[in-house]
XYZ file of N, CA, C and O in Angstrom:
540
model
N 29.735 -23.551 35.427
C 29.959 -23.996 36.797
C 31.145 -23.238 37.371
O 32.210 -23.184 36.775
N 30.981 -22.659 38.538
C 32.038 -21.907 39.187
C 32.777 -22.806 40.174
O 32.151 -23.532 40.943
N 34.084 -22.744 40.130
C 34.907 -23.523 41.038
C 35.402 -22.624 42.152
O 35.895 -21.527 41.890
N 35.271 -23.096 43.396
C 35.763 -22.326 44.540
C 37.283 -22.249 44.468
O 37.947 -23.235 44.168
N 37.798 -21.091 44.730
C 39.246 -20.845 44.693
C 39.620 -20.166 45.990
O 39.041 -19.149 46.360
N 40.601 -20.730 46.675
C 41.039 -20.181 47.950
C 42.504 -19.781 47.840
O 43.324 -20.550 47.322
N 42.820 -18.584 48.305
C 44.188 -18.083 48.278
C 44.780 -18.128 49.676
O 44.129 -17.732 50.645
N 46.025 -18.594 49.774
C 46.714 -18.695 51.055
C 47.933 -17.800 51.020
O 48.700 -17.825 50.052
N 48.117 -17.011 52.073
C 49.260 -16.105 52.164
C 50.126 -16.477 53.353
O 49.630 -16.883 54.397
N 51.438 -16.312 53.160
C 52.370 -16.532 54.270
C 52.589 -15.250 55.053
O 53.203 -15.263 56.101
N 52.140 -14.143 54.495
C 52.401 -12.854 55.108
C 53.695 -12.239 54.605
O 54.093 -11.156 55.031
N 54.343 -12.905 53.669
C 55.586 -12.390 53.107
C 55.326 -11.101 52.334
O 54.359 -11.007 51.586
N 56.202 -10.150 52.513
C 56.075 -8.894 51.774
C 56.193 -9.121 50.273
O 55.675 -8.352 49.469
N 56.859 -10.187 49.868
C 57.054 -10.469 48.444
C 55.727 -10.753 47.742
O 55.543 -10.394 46.587
N 54.810 -11.412 48.431
C 53.525 -11.743 47.823
C 52.795 -10.485 47.371
O 52.280 -10.432 46.255
N 52.746 -9.504 48.232
C 52.072 -8.252 47.896
C 52.842 -7.488 46.816
O 52.253 -7.002 45.860
N 54.140 -7.409 46.964
C 54.957 -6.634 46.022
C 54.955 -7.230 44.623
O 54.954 -6.497 43.635
N 54.953 -8.554 44.528
C 55.036 -9.215 43.227
C 53.649 -9.558 42.686
O 53.424 -9.530 41.483
N 52.711 -9.868 43.578
C 51.351 -10.177 43.159
C 51.106 -11.665 42.981
O 50.706 -12.115 41.914
N 51.356 -12.453 44.027
C 51.092 -13.889 43.970
C 50.651 -14.362 45.351
O 50.689 -13.603 46.314
N 50.237 -15.612 45.427
C 49.833 -16.225 46.690
C 50.823 -17.313 47.047
O 51.395 -17.956 46.165
N 51.013 -17.578 48.332
C 51.860 -18.696 48.781
C 51.306 -19.984 48.210
O 52.023 -20.848 47.761
N 49.967 -20.106 48.226
C 49.336 -21.291 47.656
C 47.944 -20.933 47.156
O 47.324 -19.978 47.630
N 47.483 -21.728 46.197
C 46.131 -21.592 45.662
C 45.482 -22.974 45.736
O 46.088 -23.963 45.322
N 44.259 -23.011 46.266
C 43.524 -24.263 46.383
C 42.330 -24.204 45.436
O 41.531 -23.273 45.505
N 42.235 -25.212 44.546
C 41.128 -25.321 43.605
C 40.774 -26.799 43.459
O 41.655 -27.620 43.157
N 39.509 -27.128 43.675
C 39.021 -28.505 43.476
C 39.854 -29.554 44.209
O 40.129 -30.627 43.664
N 40.307 -29.256 45.413
C 41.075 -30.222 46.187
C 42.549 -30.283 45.843
O 43.303 -31.023 46.463
N 42.970 -29.518 44.862
C 44.394 -29.425 44.501
C 44.988 -28.210 45.191
O 44.379 -27.144 45.210
N 46.185 -28.371 45.730
C 46.896 -27.259 46.356
C 48.174 -27.032 45.557
O 49.013 -27.928 45.445
N 48.294 -25.856 44.993
C 49.475 -25.469 44.226
C 50.270 -24.494 45.091
O 49.844 -23.357 45.296
N 51.385 -24.978 45.620
C 52.211 -24.148 46.500
C 53.304 -23.513 45.655
O 54.068 -24.206 44.976
N 53.367 -22.189 45.696
C 54.375 -21.446 44.942
C 55.781 -21.860 45.331
O 55.999 -22.396 46.427
N 56.734 -21.568 44.455
C 58.131 -21.765 44.792
C 58.405 -21.105 46.135
O 58.081 -19.937 46.342
N 58.957 -21.872 47.054
C 59.126 -21.438 48.438
C 60.596 -21.513 48.811
O 61.242 -22.542 48.612
N 61.119 -20.428 49.322
C 62.534 -20.368 49.688
C 62.716 -20.564 51.182
O 61.754 -20.730 51.917
N 63.952 -20.509 51.614
C 64.305 -20.734 53.001
C 64.161 -19.528 53.896
O 64.691 -19.524 55.007
N 63.457 -18.491 53.457
C 63.231 -17.340 54.325
C 62.317 -17.718 55.474
O 61.305 -18.391 55.284
N 62.680 -17.295 56.659
C 61.795 -17.365 57.813
C 60.969 -16.087 57.735
O 61.491 -14.994 57.964
N 59.699 -16.207 57.360
C 58.873 -15.027 57.102
C 58.529 -14.247 58.358
O 58.159 -13.086 58.271
N 58.672 -14.875 59.515
C 58.414 -14.138 60.760
C 59.528 -13.125 61.034
O 59.281 -12.020 61.462
N 60.763 -13.546 60.796
C 61.899 -12.653 61.070
C 62.490 -12.054 59.804
O 63.356 -11.188 59.882
N 62.033 -12.533 58.638
C 62.565 -12.124 57.328
C 64.085 -12.303 57.284
O 64.820 -11.449 56.796
N 64.531 -13.450 57.808
C 65.940 -13.810 57.750
C 66.068 -15.102 56.955
O 65.090 -15.831 56.764
N 67.301 -15.368 56.506
C 67.569 -16.593 55.768
C 68.953 -17.098 56.170
O 69.905 -16.316 56.269
N 69.044 -18.384 56.426
C 70.321 -19.001 56.791
C 71.241 -19.037 55.572
O 70.775 -19.074 54.435
N 72.524 -19.082 55.806
C 73.482 -19.247 54.707
C 73.608 -20.709 54.302
O 74.072 -21.015 53.209
N 73.183 -21.628 55.177
C 73.346 -23.068 54.972
C 72.222 -23.640 54.112
O 71.040 -23.464 54.429
N 72.568 -24.346 53.034
C 71.567 -24.893 52.115
C 70.673 -25.935 52.800
O 69.474 -26.012 52.514
N 71.203 -26.706 53.719
C 70.393 -27.714 54.413
C 69.379 -27.025 55.329
O 68.208 -27.400 55.370
N 69.807 -26.012 56.055
C 68.866 -25.272 56.905
C 67.829 -24.550 56.043
O 66.650 -24.478 56.410
N 68.239 -24.022 54.894
C 67.264 -23.406 53.994
C 66.237 -24.433 53.530
O 65.047 -24.143 53.426
N 66.697 -25.651 53.265
C 65.791 -26.720 52.852
C 64.770 -27.000 53.951
O 63.571 -27.114 53.689
N 65.243 -27.091 55.183
C 64.336 -27.319 56.321
C 63.299 -26.202 56.428
O 62.116 -26.454 56.661
N 63.761 -24.955 56.267
C 62.844 -23.815 56.369
C 61.863 -23.804 55.200
O 60.675 -23.511 55.389
N 62.322 -24.143 54.010
C 61.404 -24.264 52.868
C 60.271 -25.219 53.218
O 59.094 -24.929 52.993
N 60.639 -26.370 53.752
C 59.648 -27.397 54.069
C 58.714 -26.950 55.191
O 57.507 -27.226 55.152
N 59.237 -26.224 56.181
C 58.358 -25.679 57.237
C 57.353 -24.698 56.617
O 56.170 -24.716 56.966
N 57.833 -23.848 55.715
C 56.953 -22.878 55.053
C 55.890 -23.591 54.212
O 54.717 -23.203 54.215
N 56.292 -24.640 53.498
C 55.356 -25.409 52.672
C 54.349 -26.134 53.562
O 53.147 -26.130 53.276
N 54.830 -26.746 54.641
C 53.928 -27.443 55.571
C 52.872 -26.495 56.122
O 51.696 -26.866 56.250
N 53.268 -25.273 56.440
C 52.326 -24.284 56.967
C 51.249 -23.966 55.925
O 50.058 -23.903 56.247
N 51.645 -23.771 54.675
C 50.675 -23.493 53.608
C 49.727 -24.683 53.419
O 48.510 -24.502 53.285
N 50.273 -25.901 53.415
C 49.437 -27.089 53.254
C 48.483 -27.254 54.434
O 47.302 -27.610 54.248
N 48.945 -26.981 55.654
C 48.083 -27.049 56.847
C 46.905 -26.087 56.696
O 45.755 -26.435 56.976
N 47.224 -24.865 56.258
C 46.168 -23.865 56.090
C 45.164 -24.303 55.026
O 43.975 -23.977 55.103
N 45.616 -25.073 54.039
C 44.738 -25.577 52.982
C 43.963 -26.813 53.432
O 43.084 -27.290 52.713
N 44.323 -27.369 54.603
C 43.656 -28.560 55.101
C 44.387 -29.848 54.774
O 43.821 -30.933 54.855
N 45.673 -29.737 54.425
C 46.442 -30.920 54.068
C 47.740 -31.026 54.826
O 47.984 -30.290 55.787
N 48.567 -31.967 54.382
C 49.894 -32.185 54.950
C 50.858 -32.499 53.814
O 50.444 -32.684 52.664
N 52.117 -32.615 54.153
C 53.109 -33.024 53.152
C 52.760 -34.383 52.548
O 53.114 -34.664 51.402
N 52.057 -35.232 53.300
C 51.683 -36.554 52.803
C 50.775 -36.471 51.579
O 50.665 -37.436 50.822
N 50.153 -35.317 51.348
C 49.283 -35.121 50.182
C 50.063 -34.692 48.935
O 49.465 -34.539 47.860
N 51.357 -34.507 49.055
C 52.176 -34.044 47.935
C 52.247 -35.108 46.844
O 52.551 -36.259 47.112
N 51.973 -34.679 45.613
C 52.067 -35.595 44.470
C 53.185 -35.192 43.507
O 53.622 -35.986 42.689
N 53.637 -33.948 43.594
C 54.689 -33.453 42.706
C 55.522 -32.437 43.449
O 54.995 -31.601 44.179
N 56.840 -32.494 43.274
C 57.749 -31.531 43.894
C 58.806 -31.133 42.878
O 59.287 -31.966 42.107
N 59.133 -29.848 42.877
C 60.202 -29.331 42.021
C 61.211 -28.617 42.912
O 60.837 -27.785 43.740
N 62.469 -28.993 42.745
C 63.574 -28.373 43.477
C 64.338 -27.493 42.504
O 64.665 -27.924 41.399
N 64.645 -26.271 42.919
C 65.427 -25.347 42.097
C 66.632 -24.889 42.902
O 66.465 -24.403 44.019
N 67.813 -25.076 42.342
C 69.048 -24.696 43.028
C 69.993 -24.010 42.045
O 70.171 -24.490 40.920
N 70.633 -22.929 42.477
C 71.630 -22.284 41.616
C 72.875 -23.155 41.427
O 73.502 -23.121 40.382
N 73.217 -23.927 42.459
C 74.410 -24.779 42.416
C 73.988 -26.242 42.507
O 73.653 -26.726 43.585
N 74.002 -26.975 41.388
C 73.574 -28.369 41.412
C 74.331 -29.215 42.436
O 73.758 -30.141 43.015
N 75.578 -28.887 42.703
C 76.377 -29.659 43.657
C 75.807 -29.572 45.081
O 76.075 -30.440 45.904
N 75.009 -28.557 45.379
C 74.399 -28.416 46.709
C 73.276 -29.419 46.944
O 72.907 -29.677 48.087
N 72.711 -29.957 45.865
C 71.508 -30.783 46.003
C 71.742 -32.023 46.869
O 70.928 -32.351 47.728
N 72.853 -32.686 46.690
C 73.098 -33.930 47.427
C 73.099 -33.717 48.940
O 72.647 -34.583 49.689
N 73.568 -32.559 49.392
C 73.552 -32.261 50.830
C 72.127 -32.249 51.387
O 71.905 -32.500 52.570
N 71.161 -31.944 50.535
C 69.764 -31.811 50.938
C 69.032 -33.148 50.967
O 67.963 -33.258 51.573
N 69.576 -34.165 50.318
C 68.882 -35.443 50.187
C 68.413 -36.040 51.504
O 67.258 -36.485 51.590
N 69.239 -36.091 52.565
C 68.739 -36.688 53.814
C 67.502 -35.956 54.372
O 66.557 -36.604 54.832
N 67.500 -34.641 54.291
C 66.341 -33.864 54.767
C 65.130 -34.148 53.893
O 64.021 -34.367 54.392
N 65.326 -34.166 52.593
C 64.217 -34.441 51.674
C 63.688 -35.858 51.854
O 62.472 -36.081 51.842
N 64.569 -36.803 52.044
C 64.162 -38.196 52.258
C 63.323 -38.322 53.537
O 62.328 -39.046 53.571
N 63.717 -37.596 54.619
C 62.942 -37.636 55.870
C 61.507 -37.148 55.646
O 60.566 -37.660 56.247
N 61.343 -36.153 54.800
C 60.018 -35.569 54.582
C 59.219 -36.261 53.480
O 57.992 -36.311 53.552
N 59.895 -36.740 52.436
C 59.200 -37.277 51.275
C 59.442 -38.760 51.009
O 58.854 -39.328 50.095
N 60.306 -39.409 51.805
C 60.694 -40.792 51.543
C 59.548 -41.774 51.487
O 59.538 -42.680 50.652
N 58.559 -41.633 52.369
C 57.406 -42.534 52.362
C 56.337 -42.083 51.377
O 55.494 -42.875 50.967
N 56.366 -40.817 50.999
C 55.345 -40.244 50.126
C 55.684 -40.514 48.657
O 54.807 -40.813 47.862
N 56.968 -40.381 48.335
C 57.495 -40.655 47.001
C 56.787 -39.867 45.886
O 56.317 -40.445 44.908
N 56.720 -38.522 45.991
C 56.074 -37.749 44.925
C 56.933 -37.762 43.658
O 58.137 -38.026 43.713
N 56.316 -37.469 42.531
C 57.080 -37.234 41.310
C 57.947 -36.006 41.580
O 57.527 -35.083 42.286
N 59.170 -35.992 41.046
C 60.096 -34.900 41.396
C 60.970 -34.504 40.219
O 61.296 -35.323 39.367
N 61.357 -33.231 40.230
C 62.281 -32.678 39.248
C 63.229 -31.741 39.965
O 62.809 -31.005 40.855
N 64.493 -31.767 39.574
C 65.472 -30.803 40.084
C 65.929 -29.958 38.902
O 66.291 -30.488 37.859
N 65.894 -28.650 39.090
C 66.293 -27.701 38.059
C 67.430 -26.853 38.606
O 67.357 -26.369 39.737
N 68.440 -26.650 37.801
C 69.519 -25.738 38.166
C 69.241 -24.400 37.493
O 69.106 -24.325 36.268
N 69.110 -23.357 38.314
C 68.795 -22.023 37.787
C 69.169 -20.963 38.815
O 69.349 -21.262 39.986
N 69.279 -19.746 38.369
C 69.488 -18.660 39.325
C 68.189 -18.373 40.037
O 67.109 -18.546 39.476
N 68.303 -17.932 41.280
C 67.128 -17.557 42.054
C 67.112 -16.040 42.226
O 68.102 -15.366 41.954
N 65.986 -15.506 42.695
C 65.773 -14.057 42.739
C 66.747 -13.300 43.620
O 67.027 -12.130 43.379
N 67.250 -13.943 44.652
C 68.133 -13.293 45.613
C 69.368 -14.189 45.757
O 69.219 -15.395 45.974
N 70.565 -13.640 45.671
C 71.764 -14.486 45.736
C 71.931 -15.234 47.065
O 72.678 -16.204 47.129
N 71.210 -14.831 48.117
C 71.268 -15.551 49.391
C 70.495 -16.864 49.328
O 70.718 -17.758 50.139
N 69.578 -16.972 48.382
C 68.739 -18.161 48.240
C 69.543 -19.274 47.600
O 70.099 -19.108 46.525
N 69.572 -20.437 48.274
C 70.333 -21.577 47.753
C 69.447 -22.716 47.293
O 69.928 -23.647 46.646
N 68.147 -22.641 47.629
C 67.179 -23.640 47.168
C 65.786 -23.024 47.191
O 65.495 -22.151 48.020
N 64.970 -23.448 46.254
C 63.555 -23.082 46.212
C 62.798 -24.371 45.907
O 63.237 -25.162 45.078
N 61.679 -24.574 46.601
C 60.905 -25.801 46.442
C 59.451 -25.439 46.151
O 58.868 -24.589 46.824
N 58.889 -26.122 45.162
C 57.483 -25.933 44.775
C 56.794 -27.285 44.863
O 57.379 -28.285 44.445
N 55.582 -27.324 45.396
C 54.863 -28.595 45.451
C 53.437 -28.439 44.933
O 52.850 -27.357 44.974
N 52.916 -29.564 44.462
C 51.504 -29.704 44.137
C 50.991 -30.850 44.994
O 51.633 -31.904 45.081
N 49.871 -30.624 45.641
C 49.292 -31.635 46.524
C 47.824 -31.832 46.174
O 47.158 -30.915 45.677
N 47.339 -33.025 46.443
C 45.924 -33.343 46.280
C 45.383 -33.666 47.667
O 45.808 -34.658 48.285
N 44.516 -32.818 48.180
C 43.997 -32.999 49.534
C 43.348 -34.371 49.683
O 42.587 -34.806 48.821
N 43.719 -35.056 50.754
C 43.167 -36.358 51.047
C 43.852 -37.519 50.346
O 43.480 -38.669 50.550
N 44.881 -37.237 49.532
C 45.548 -38.326 48.802
C 46.497 -39.092 49.698
O 46.763 -40.277 49.451
N 47.058 -38.423 50.743
C 47.899 -39.032 51.769
C 48.675 -40.263 51.378
O 48.418 -41.346 51.881
N 49.658 -40.090 50.493
C 50.454 -41.198 50.015
C 51.402 -41.784 51.043
O 52.143 -42.701 50.753
N 51.409 -41.288 52.231
C 52.303 -41.774 53.284
C 52.337 -40.751 54.387
O 51.920 -39.628 54.178
N 52.831 -41.099 55.502
C 52.906 -40.170 56.618
C 54.293 -39.600 56.740
O 55.250 -40.357 56.865
N 54.461 -38.263 56.660
C 55.781 -37.679 56.860
C 56.250 -37.912 58.284
O 55.444 -38.050 59.193
N 57.562 -37.973 58.440
C 58.113 -38.198 59.775
C 58.614 -36.909 60.368
O 58.828 -35.951 59.701
């Protein structure tokens, strides 16, 4: 049995250079790659970790929309930050987006590919699961 597989691209030059997709959809599951705070239209990134968090979520929302879902379909989220102390600043933004959804979550402290990156977020979503409505 063959399973339909759909690839979603943000148009980021990194996808082509590295060889990955922004998201992959298989059997109603959406696996969104680690997403940073780059604004892919302008290829710029804010220095502020909270603004990077907002941009990460905008980028993720766009990928989920293209897959036919929303943040409300998120069942798992992983946060990666080089500086663990930065995470608490992001909590209000994350709570606004995920507070009603309450996905399983993990925070990892690690270096990221570019020193300008202060947070990277990865999500897994199940289309139609809608655990809550994002605000």
